[in-house]
Amino acid sequence: MFLFFLTFSLFISAKAQEFGNLYSFDKIHNRIELDITKISRIEHRTHILYSICNDARFKISTSKNDGIFMIIPSKRDNITNLKNVFDNFYNEELEVYNSMTKEELGDSYSEWKSELPEEMVASMMMDYYVHNRDNSHCADADPFCTDNGIYEFPA
């Protein structure tokens, strides 16, 4: 029984730590600073941003730093405990995302992305853009060289 409790406690603390790294909460201004780059899958990033944009409880905006989004309560729903509301929201959306098949994700991804403002998509994907720009030369490519139309391979 003790072993079960210990394992369960470690699981919960690891999950909370991982979740805690995703965003920080500013109690004074009652806002959340979401670091979307902590989510590795681009489909998951898009799903979360799309869900936040379409939830009447939240208002989201980009920040001056790429991949960072500011979330505040909407004027209509003056939420006093934003952190708990957002925790519940994120957990619900994570369950929805995890329950989707690859086909459903593929079909939904383009719809979600098309409905997001361009500045959000650019900010959300900037770490991917920078990585791809850094790997744009065969000498620097990771893990291997792929042609982007500039380099001509000999016949």
Tab-separated table of N, CA and C in Angstrom:
chain	number	residue	atom	x	y	z
A	1	MET	N	0.824	-1.192	0.000
A	1	MET	CA	0.000	0.000	0.000
A	1	MET	C	0.869	1.257	0.000
A	2	PHE	N	1.920	1.229	0.810
A	2	PHE	CA	2.822	2.367	0.869
A	2	PHE	C	3.478	2.621	-0.488
A	3	LEU	N	3.865	1.541	-1.149
A	3	LEU	CA	4.499	1.659	-2.464
A	3	LEU	C	3.539	2.296	-3.471
A	4	PHE	N	2.271	1.903	-3.423
A	4	PHE	CA	1.264	2.489	-4.302
A	4	PHE	C	1.141	3.985	-4.033
A	5	PHE	N	1.055	4.366	-2.757
A	5	PHE	CA	0.923	5.769	-2.390
A	5	PHE	C	2.138	6.576	-2.849
A	6	LEU	N	3.326	6.022	-2.655
A	6	LEU	CA	4.552	6.691	-3.070
A	6	LEU	C	4.586	6.887	-4.582
A	7	THR	N	4.242	5.847	-5.322
A	7	THR	CA	4.212	5.927	-6.778
A	7	THR	C	3.184	6.959	-7.247
A	8	PHE	N	2.006	6.932	-6.650
A	8	PHE	CA	0.950	7.875	-6.998
A	8	PHE	C	1.387	9.306	-6.698
A	9	SER	N	2.033	9.525	-5.558
A	9	SER	CA	2.506	10.860	-5.176
A	9	SER	C	3.550	11.370	-6.145
A	10	LEU	N	4.477	10.514	-6.541
A	10	LEU	CA	5.507	10.908	-7.497
A	10	LEU	C	4.900	11.244	-8.853
A	11	PHE	N	3.906	10.462	-9.273
A	11	PHE	CA	3.227	10.716	-10.542
A	11	PHE	C	2.541	12.078	-10.521
A	12	ILE	N	1.817	12.359	-9.449
A	12	ILE	CA	1.099	13.626	-9.336
A	12	ILE	C	2.074	14.793	-9.301
A	13	SER	N	3.154	14.678	-8.525
A	13	SER	CA	4.094	15.787	-8.430
A	13	SER	C	4.812	16.017	-9.758
A	14	ALA	N	5.153	14.943	-10.479
A	14	ALA	CA	5.808	15.098	-11.782
A	14	ALA	C	4.860	15.756	-12.770
A	15	LYS	N	3.594	15.349	-12.755
A	15	LYS	CA	2.617	15.932	-13.658
A	15	LYS	C	2.403	17.410	-13.340
A	16	ALA	N	2.320	17.739	-12.065
A	16	ALA	CA	2.119	19.134	-11.671
A	16	ALA	C	3.326	19.979	-12.055
A	17	GLN	N	4.517	19.431	-11.896
A	17	GLN	CA	5.719	20.178	-12.244
A	17	GLN	C	5.739	20.450	-13.743
A	18	GLU	N	5.424	19.446	-14.546
A	18	GLU	CA	5.393	19.615	-15.993
A	18	GLU	C	4.355	20.666	-16.382
A	19	PHE	N	3.182	20.600	-15.770
A	19	PHE	CA	2.115	21.540	-16.056
A	19	PHE	C	2.510	22.940	-15.612
A	20	GLY	N	3.202	23.036	-14.475
A	20	GLY	CA	3.605	24.324	-13.941
A	20	GLY	C	4.596	25.046	-14.824
A	21	ASN	N	5.406	24.318	-15.588
A	21	ASN	CA	6.376	24.941	-16.478
A	21	ASN	C	5.730	25.539	-17.720
A	22	LEU	N	4.496	25.172	-17.980
A	22	LEU	CA	3.803	25.641	-19.179
A	22	LEU	C	3.434	27.121	-19.080
A	23	TYR	N	3.115	27.567	-17.884
A	23	TYR	CA	2.733	28.962	-17.728
A	23	TYR	C	3.067	29.466	-16.330
A	24	SER	N	3.093	30.786	-16.218
A	24	SER	CA	3.251	31.411	-14.901
A	24	SER	C	2.023	32.274	-14.654
A	25	PHE	N	1.674	32.414	-13.386
A	25	PHE	CA	0.489	33.172	-12.999
A	25	PHE	C	0.916	34.422	-12.249
A	26	ASP	N	0.434	35.565	-12.682
A	26	ASP	CA	0.703	36.842	-12.033
A	26	ASP	C	-0.520	37.199	-11.193
A	27	LYS	N	-0.405	37.008	-9.875
A	27	LYS	CA	-1.540	37.261	-8.971
A	27	LYS	C	-1.940	38.735	-8.943
A	28	ILE	N	-0.961	39.605	-8.996
A	28	ILE	CA	-1.243	41.037	-8.886
A	28	ILE	C	-2.115	41.518	-10.048
A	29	HIS	N	-1.773	41.098	-11.270
A	29	HIS	CA	-2.527	41.530	-12.456
A	29	HIS	C	-3.580	40.519	-12.897
A	30	ASN	N	-3.678	39.389	-12.182
A	30	ASN	CA	-4.632	38.323	-12.504
A	30	ASN	C	-4.527	37.929	-13.984
A	31	ARG	N	-3.299	37.526	-14.369
A	31	ARG	CA	-3.083	37.113	-15.749
A	31	ARG	C	-2.120	35.933	-15.794
A	32	ILE	N	-2.204	35.218	-16.894
A	32	ILE	CA	-1.366	34.053	-17.128
A	32	ILE	C	-0.443	34.357	-18.297
A	33	GLU	N	0.814	33.974	-18.141
A	33	GLU	CA	1.789	34.080	-19.221
A	33	GLU	C	2.063	32.650	-19.692
A	34	LEU	N	1.513	32.306	-20.842
A	34	LEU	CA	1.600	30.954	-21.402
A	34	LEU	C	2.791	30.864	-22.348
A	35	ASP	N	3.689	29.924	-22.070
A	35	ASP	CA	4.834	29.680	-22.951
A	35	ASP	C	4.503	28.478	-23.833
A	36	ILE	N	3.980	28.752	-25.009
A	36	ILE	CA	3.501	27.704	-25.905
A	36	ILE	C	4.637	26.835	-26.432
A	37	THR	N	5.876	27.327	-26.377
A	37	THR	CA	7.007	26.538	-26.858
A	37	THR	C	7.301	25.340	-25.961
A	38	LYS	N	6.702	25.305	-24.763
A	38	LYS	CA	6.864	24.154	-23.869
A	38	LYS	C	6.069	22.947	-24.372
A	39	ILE	N	5.157	23.195	-25.320
A	39	ILE	CA	4.377	22.121	-25.940
A	39	ILE	C	5.084	21.756	-27.233
A	40	SER	N	5.533	20.518	-27.348
A	40	SER	CA	6.360	20.140	-28.496
A	40	SER	C	5.570	19.938	-29.792
A	41	ARG	N	4.373	19.396	-29.715
A	41	ARG	CA	3.606	19.099	-30.935
A	41	ARG	C	2.867	20.335	-31.432
A	42	ILE	N	3.078	20.676	-32.681
A	42	ILE	CA	2.467	21.878	-33.260
A	42	ILE	C	0.938	21.766	-33.288
A	43	GLU	N	0.411	20.546	-33.477
A	43	GLU	CA	-1.046	20.358	-33.461
A	43	GLU	C	-1.618	20.667	-32.080
A	44	HIS	N	-0.889	20.261	-31.050
A	44	HIS	CA	-1.349	20.526	-29.683
A	44	HIS	C	-1.303	22.023	-29.386
A	45	ARG	N	-0.249	22.694	-29.808
A	45	ARG	CA	-0.160	24.143	-29.634
A	45	ARG	C	-1.360	24.831	-30.286
A	46	THR	N	-1.622	24.437	-31.522
A	46	THR	CA	-2.707	25.054	-32.284
A	46	THR	C	-4.046	24.793	-31.619
A	47	HIS	N	-4.245	23.570	-31.145
A	47	HIS	CA	-5.497	23.221	-30.460
A	47	HIS	C	-5.698	24.083	-29.219
A	48	ILE	N	-4.654	24.243	-28.412
A	48	ILE	CA	-4.779	25.033	-27.185
A	48	ILE	C	-5.086	26.494	-27.502
A	49	LEU	N	-4.347	27.085	-28.431
A	49	LEU	CA	-4.601	28.485	-28.774
A	49	LEU	C	-5.997	28.679	-29.361
A	50	TYR	N	-6.401	27.767	-30.240
A	50	TYR	CA	-7.737	27.837	-30.833
A	50	TYR	C	-8.802	27.749	-29.734
A	51	SER	N	-8.603	26.830	-28.795
A	51	SER	CA	-9.571	26.643	-27.708
A	51	SER	C	-9.648	27.866	-26.803
A	52	ILE	N	-8.504	28.471	-26.509
A	52	ILE	CA	-8.497	29.674	-25.669
A	52	ILE	C	-9.210	30.813	-26.396
A	53	CYS	N	-8.908	30.992	-27.668
A	53	CYS	CA	-9.538	32.065	-28.454
A	53	CYS	C	-11.052	31.909	-28.526
A	54	ASN	N	-11.528	30.684	-28.489
A	54	ASN	CA	-12.962	30.422	-28.626
A	54	ASN	C	-13.664	30.178	-27.303
A	55	ASP	N	-12.987	30.453	-26.204
A	55	ASP	CA	-13.594	30.330	-24.872
A	55	ASP	C	-13.914	31.737	-24.379
A	56	ALA	N	-15.174	32.002	-24.125
A	56	ALA	CA	-15.618	33.348	-23.753
A	56	ALA	C	-15.060	33.817	-22.412
A	57	ARG	N	-14.514	32.915	-21.612
A	57	ARG	CA	-13.972	33.308	-20.303
A	57	ARG	C	-12.622	34.000	-20.396
A	58	PHE	N	-11.913	33.812	-21.530
A	58	PHE	CA	-10.544	34.297	-21.644
A	58	PHE	C	-10.380	35.295	-22.776
A	59	LYS	N	-9.409	36.157	-22.586
A	59	LYS	CA	-8.946	37.051	-23.647
A	59	LYS	C	-7.453	36.791	-23.770
A	60	ILE	N	-6.986	36.524	-24.990
A	60	ILE	CA	-5.587	36.166	-25.210
A	60	ILE	C	-4.937	37.145	-26.175
A	61	SER	N	-3.662	37.423	-25.931
A	61	SER	CA	-2.915	38.295	-26.839
A	61	SER	C	-1.464	37.829	-26.888
A	62	THR	N	-0.789	38.218	-27.959
A	62	THR	CA	0.634	37.894	-28.076
A	62	THR	C	1.416	38.871	-27.207
A	63	SER	N	2.629	38.479	-26.868
A	63	SER	CA	3.503	39.375	-26.114
A	63	SER	C	4.653	39.795	-27.018
A	64	LYS	N	5.571	40.570	-26.487
A	64	LYS	CA	6.717	40.994	-27.296
A	64	LYS	C	7.687	39.849	-27.538
A	65	ASN	N	7.568	38.764	-26.764
A	65	ASN	CA	8.429	37.590	-26.922
A	65	ASN	C	7.696	36.502	-27.698
A	66	ASP	N	8.345	35.968	-28.723
A	66	ASP	CA	7.732	34.915	-29.529
A	66	ASP	C	7.426	33.696	-28.671
A	67	GLY	N	6.259	33.100	-28.898
A	67	GLY	CA	5.859	31.892	-28.183
A	67	GLY	C	5.227	32.151	-26.834
A	68	ILE	N	5.165	33.402	-26.412
A	68	ILE	CA	4.581	33.765	-25.121
A	68	ILE	C	3.254	34.481	-25.369
A	69	PHE	N	2.211	34.003	-24.692
A	69	PHE	CA	0.881	34.582	-24.836
A	69	PHE	C	0.358	35.009	-23.472
A	70	MET	N	-0.319	36.148	-23.444
A	70	MET	CA	-0.895	36.675	-22.213
A	70	MET	C	-2.385	36.350	-22.204
A	71	ILE	N	-2.845	35.782	-21.099
A	71	ILE	CA	-4.250	35.416	-20.956
A	71	ILE	C	-4.811	36.135	-19.741
A	72	ILE	N	-5.916	36.841	-19.975
A	72	ILE	CA	-6.612	37.531	-18.883
A	72	ILE	C	-8.086	37.125	-18.939
A	73	PRO	N	-8.800	37.345	-17.847
A	73	PRO	CA	-10.243	37.052	-17.897
A	73	PRO	C	-10.949	38.027	-18.831
A	74	SER	N	-11.986	37.543	-19.483
A	74	SER	CA	-12.776	38.452	-20.321
A	74	SER	C	-13.513	39.418	-19.407
A	75	LYS	N	-13.862	40.558	-19.933
A	75	LYS	CA	-14.581	41.574	-19.140
A	75	LYS	C	-15.921	41.029	-18.641
A	76	ARG	N	-16.532	40.203	-19.468
A	76	ARG	CA	-17.853	39.674	-19.145
A	76	ARG	C	-17.814	38.719	-17.955
A	77	ASP	N	-16.745	37.931	-17.851
A	77	ASP	CA	-16.667	36.902	-16.822
A	77	ASP	C	-15.669	37.234	-15.722
A	78	ASN	N	-15.433	38.402	-15.370
A	78	ASN	CA	-14.472	38.832	-14.365
A	78	ASN	C	-14.084	37.720	-13.375
A	79	ILE	N	-13.236	36.801	-13.825
A	79	ILE	CA	-12.809	35.641	-13.041
A	79	ILE	C	-11.807	36.107	-11.987
A	80	THR	N	-12.077	35.783	-10.734
A	80	THR	CA	-11.159	36.185	-9.667
A	80	THR	C	-10.071	35.143	-9.431
A	81	ASN	N	-10.323	33.899	-9.755
A	81	ASN	CA	-9.327	32.843	-9.554
A	81	ASN	C	-8.937	32.258	-10.913
A	82	LEU	N	-8.267	33.052	-11.704
A	82	LEU	CA	-7.920	32.680	-13.074
A	82	LEU	C	-7.071	31.418	-13.133
A	83	LYS	N	-6.136	31.270	-12.211
A	83	LYS	CA	-5.250	30.112	-12.234
A	83	LYS	C	-6.040	28.805	-12.149
A	84	ASN	N	-6.961	28.690	-11.222
A	84	ASN	CA	-7.755	27.456	-11.093
A	84	ASN	C	-8.656	27.235	-12.298
A	85	VAL	N	-9.259	28.299	-12.792
A	85	VAL	CA	-10.128	28.189	-13.969
A	85	VAL	C	-9.315	27.720	-15.166
A	86	PHE	N	-8.114	28.285	-15.334
A	86	PHE	CA	-7.279	27.901	-16.469
A	86	PHE	C	-6.749	26.477	-16.303
A	87	ASP	N	-6.378	26.096	-15.090
A	87	ASP	CA	-5.952	24.712	-14.835
A	87	ASP	C	-7.021	23.726	-15.294
A	88	ASN	N	-8.254	23.971	-14.886
A	88	ASN	CA	-9.368	23.090	-15.275
A	88	ASN	C	-9.584	23.103	-16.781
A	89	PHE	N	-9.558	24.286	-17.366
A	89	PHE	CA	-9.712	24.417	-18.806
A	89	PHE	C	-8.638	23.619	-19.538
A	90	TYR	N	-7.379	23.789	-19.138
A	90	TYR	CA	-6.277	23.107	-19.818
A	90	TYR	C	-6.414	21.591	-19.695
A	91	ASN	N	-6.748	21.118	-18.520
A	91	ASN	CA	-6.913	19.666	-18.333
A	91	ASN	C	-8.040	19.107	-19.194
A	92	GLU	N	-9.139	19.844	-19.300
A	92	GLU	CA	-10.250	19.406	-20.160
A	92	GLU	C	-9.825	19.374	-21.625
A	93	GLU	N	-9.126	20.404	-22.067
A	93	GLU	CA	-8.683	20.461	-23.465
A	93	GLU	C	-7.620	19.404	-23.761
A	94	LEU	N	-6.803	19.102	-22.780
A	94	LEU	CA	-5.807	18.051	-22.949
A	94	LEU	C	-6.487	16.700	-23.143
A	95	GLU	N	-7.545	16.441	-22.387
A	95	GLU	CA	-8.312	15.195	-22.560
A	95	GLU	C	-8.938	15.129	-23.944
A	96	VAL	N	-9.505	16.234	-24.398
A	96	VAL	CA	-10.107	16.281	-25.736
A	96	VAL	C	-9.048	15.990	-26.789
A	97	TYR	N	-7.905	16.660	-26.687
A	97	TYR	CA	-6.824	16.487	-27.651
A	97	TYR	C	-6.327	15.042	-27.651
A	98	ASN	N	-6.089	14.487	-26.478
A	98	ASN	CA	-5.567	13.117	-26.378
A	98	ASN	C	-6.559	12.059	-26.858
A	99	SER	N	-7.833	12.386	-26.862
A	99	SER	CA	-8.842	11.412	-27.306
A	99	SER	C	-9.011	11.399	-28.832
A	100	MET	N	-8.411	12.359	-29.520
A	100	MET	CA	-8.567	12.445	-30.975
A	100	MET	C	-7.626	11.477	-31.685
A	101	THR	N	-8.112	10.904	-32.778
A	101	THR	CA	-7.275	10.036	-33.605
A	101	THR	C	-6.366	10.907	-34.468
A	102	LYS	N	-5.376	10.273	-35.099
A	102	LYS	CA	-4.479	11.018	-35.994
A	102	LYS	C	-5.258	11.666	-37.130
A	103	GLU	N	-6.236	10.958	-37.648
A	103	GLU	CA	-7.042	11.488	-38.754
A	103	GLU	C	-7.835	12.709	-38.298
A	104	GLU	N	-8.437	12.623	-37.107
A	104	GLU	CA	-9.192	13.760	-36.580
A	104	GLU	C	-8.274	14.956	-36.337
A	105	LEU	N	-7.091	14.693	-35.802
A	105	LEU	CA	-6.129	15.774	-35.576
A	105	LEU	C	-5.725	16.434	-36.893
A	106	GLY	N	-5.441	15.616	-37.894
A	106	GLY	CA	-5.046	16.147	-39.196
A	106	GLY	C	-6.130	17.005	-39.817
A	107	ASP	N	-7.365	16.534	-39.744
A	107	ASP	CA	-8.485	17.287	-40.311
A	107	ASP	C	-8.736	18.575	-39.530
A	108	SER	N	-8.659	18.501	-38.210
A	108	SER	CA	-8.964	19.656	-37.368
A	108	SER	C	-7.845	20.679	-37.357
A	109	TYR	N	-6.601	20.228	-37.476
A	109	TYR	CA	-5.452	21.134	-37.388
A	109	TYR	C	-5.555	22.292	-38.374
A	110	SER	N	-5.833	21.992	-39.634
A	110	SER	CA	-5.894	23.062	-40.633
A	110	SER	C	-7.049	24.021	-40.345
A	111	GLU	N	-8.148	23.514	-39.822
A	111	GLU	CA	-9.274	24.384	-39.460
A	111	GLU	C	-8.882	25.303	-38.295
A	112	TRP	N	-8.278	24.712	-37.245
A	112	TRP	CA	-7.857	25.516	-36.095
A	112	TRP	C	-6.891	26.605	-36.530
A	113	LYS	N	-5.885	26.226	-37.305
A	113	LYS	CA	-4.845	27.167	-37.715
A	113	LYS	C	-5.420	28.282	-38.578
A	114	SER	N	-6.347	27.937	-39.469
A	114	SER	CA	-6.918	28.950	-40.365
A	114	SER	C	-7.751	29.988	-39.614
A	115	GLU	N	-8.249	29.629	-38.449
A	115	GLU	CA	-9.081	30.565	-37.687
A	115	GLU	C	-8.299	31.393	-36.667
A	116	LEU	N	-7.011	31.123	-36.529
A	116	LEU	CA	-6.185	31.918	-35.617
A	116	LEU	C	-5.646	33.144	-36.340
A	117	PRO	N	-5.507	34.269	-35.636
A	117	PRO	CA	-4.896	35.450	-36.257
A	117	PRO	C	-3.456	35.148	-36.683
A	118	GLU	N	-3.025	35.761	-37.770
A	118	GLU	CA	-1.688	35.501	-38.318
A	118	GLU	C	-0.576	35.757	-37.311
A	119	GLU	N	-0.709	36.823	-36.506
A	119	GLU	CA	0.352	37.131	-35.539
A	119	GLU	C	0.465	36.049	-34.465
A	120	MET	N	-0.641	35.385	-34.150
A	120	MET	CA	-0.592	34.278	-33.186
A	120	MET	C	0.123	33.068	-33.789
A	121	VAL	N	-0.186	32.762	-35.029
A	121	VAL	CA	0.456	31.626	-35.697
A	121	VAL	C	1.953	31.878	-35.822
A	122	ALA	N	2.331	33.089	-36.209
A	122	ALA	CA	3.754	33.412	-36.347
A	122	ALA	C	4.474	33.294	-35.007
A	123	SER	N	3.878	33.818	-33.954
A	123	SER	CA	4.488	33.746	-32.626
A	123	SER	C	4.560	32.306	-32.139
A	124	MET	N	3.498	31.545	-32.372
A	124	MET	CA	3.432	30.153	-31.937
A	124	MET	C	4.504	29.303	-32.613
A	125	MET	N	4.810	29.590	-33.870
A	125	MET	CA	5.704	28.740	-34.641
A	125	MET	C	7.116	29.295	-34.788
A	126	MET	N	7.419	30.415	-34.127
A	126	MET	CA	8.707	31.063	-34.343
A	126	MET	C	9.885	30.158	-34.003
A	127	ASP	N	9.792	29.342	-32.955
A	127	ASP	CA	10.913	28.465	-32.624
A	127	ASP	C	11.149	27.448	-33.743
A	128	TYR	N	10.075	27.004	-34.416
A	128	TYR	CA	10.232	26.112	-35.569
A	128	TYR	C	10.880	26.852	-36.736
A	129	TYR	N	10.440	28.099	-36.987
A	129	TYR	CA	10.998	28.890	-38.078
A	129	TYR	C	12.493	29.121	-37.874
A	130	VAL	N	12.874	29.484	-36.652
A	130	VAL	CA	14.285	29.759	-36.356
A	130	VAL	C	15.111	28.492	-36.530
A	131	HIS	N	14.612	27.364	-36.035
A	131	HIS	CA	15.336	26.099	-36.176
A	131	HIS	C	15.524	25.758	-37.653
A	132	ASN	N	14.485	25.945	-38.455
A	132	ASN	CA	14.577	25.635	-39.879
A	132	ASN	C	15.519	26.591	-40.599
A	133	ARG	N	15.528	27.849	-40.186
A	133	ARG	CA	16.438	28.817	-40.802
A	133	ARG	C	17.885	28.452	-40.473
A	134	ASP	N	18.130	28.008	-39.236
A	134	ASP	CA	19.477	27.606	-38.837
A	134	ASP	C	19.944	26.377	-39.601
A	135	ASN	N	19.024	25.552	-40.063
A	135	ASN	CA	19.360	24.321	-40.775
A	135	ASN	C	19.192	24.465	-42.287
A	136	SER	N	19.284	25.697	-42.789
A	136	SER	CA	19.001	25.903	-44.205
A	136	SER	C	20.194	25.624	-45.118
A	137	HIS	N	21.335	25.326	-44.570
A	137	HIS	CA	22.505	24.996	-45.373
A	137	HIS	C	22.911	23.553	-45.090
A	138	CYS	N	23.298	22.839	-46.126
A	138	CYS	CA	23.635	21.422	-45.947
A	138	CYS	C	24.738	21.215	-44.915
A	139	ALA	N	25.683	22.133	-44.831
A	139	ALA	CA	26.780	21.981	-43.872
A	139	ALA	C	26.285	22.064	-42.430
A	140	ASP	N	25.158	22.758	-42.207
A	140	ASP	CA	24.630	22.939	-40.853
A	140	ASP	C	23.386	22.110	-40.584
A	141	ALA	N	22.940	21.329	-41.555
A	141	ALA	CA	21.655	20.639	-41.444
A	141	ALA	C	21.651	19.610	-40.326
A	142	ASP	N	20.484	19.496	-39.690
A	142	ASP	CA	20.307	18.556	-38.589
A	142	ASP	C	19.009	17.799	-38.826
A	143	PRO	N	18.935	16.532	-38.920
A	143	PRO	CA	20.026	15.570	-38.835
A	143	PRO	C	20.678	15.288	-40.185
A	144	PHE	N	20.061	15.739	-41.286
A	144	PHE	CA	20.646	15.510	-42.606
A	144	PHE	C	20.202	16.629	-43.537
A	145	CYS	N	20.826	16.704	-44.693
A	145	CYS	CA	20.536	17.765	-45.648
A	145	CYS	C	19.283	17.439	-46.460
A	146	THR	N	18.399	18.410	-46.548
A	146	THR	CA	17.243	18.295	-47.440
A	146	THR	C	17.258	19.505	-48.357
A	147	ASP	N	16.843	19.313	-49.572
A	147	ASP	CA	16.877	20.384	-50.562
A	147	ASP	C	15.687	21.300	-50.367
A	148	ASN	N	15.927	22.589	-50.284
A	148	ASN	CA	14.860	23.562	-50.193
A	148	ASN	C	14.666	24.303	-51.513
A	149	GLY	N	15.255	23.760	-52.591
A	149	GLY	CA	15.100	24.366	-53.907
A	149	GLY	C	16.269	25.230	-54.319
A	150	ILE	N	17.155	25.527	-53.396
A	150	ILE	CA	18.312	26.384	-53.712
A	150	ILE	C	19.489	25.543	-54.182
A	151	TYR	N	19.729	24.465	-53.483
A	151	TYR	CA	20.881	23.615	-53.791
A	151	TYR	C	20.506	22.647	-54.897
A	152	GLU	N	21.371	22.502	-55.902
A	152	GLU	CA	21.113	21.559	-56.987
A	152	GLU	C	22.029	20.376	-56.816
A	153	PHE	N	21.426	19.207	-56.653
A	153	PHE	CA	22.209	17.990	-56.507
A	153	PHE	C	22.656	17.512	-57.882
A	154	PRO	N	23.928	17.068	-58.005
A	154	PRO	CA	24.391	16.591	-59.305
A	154	PRO	C	23.629	15.333	-59.731
A	155	ALA	N	23.449	15.188	-61.044
A	155	ALA	CA	22.690	14.051	-61.566
A	155	ALA	C	23.481	12.766	-61.460
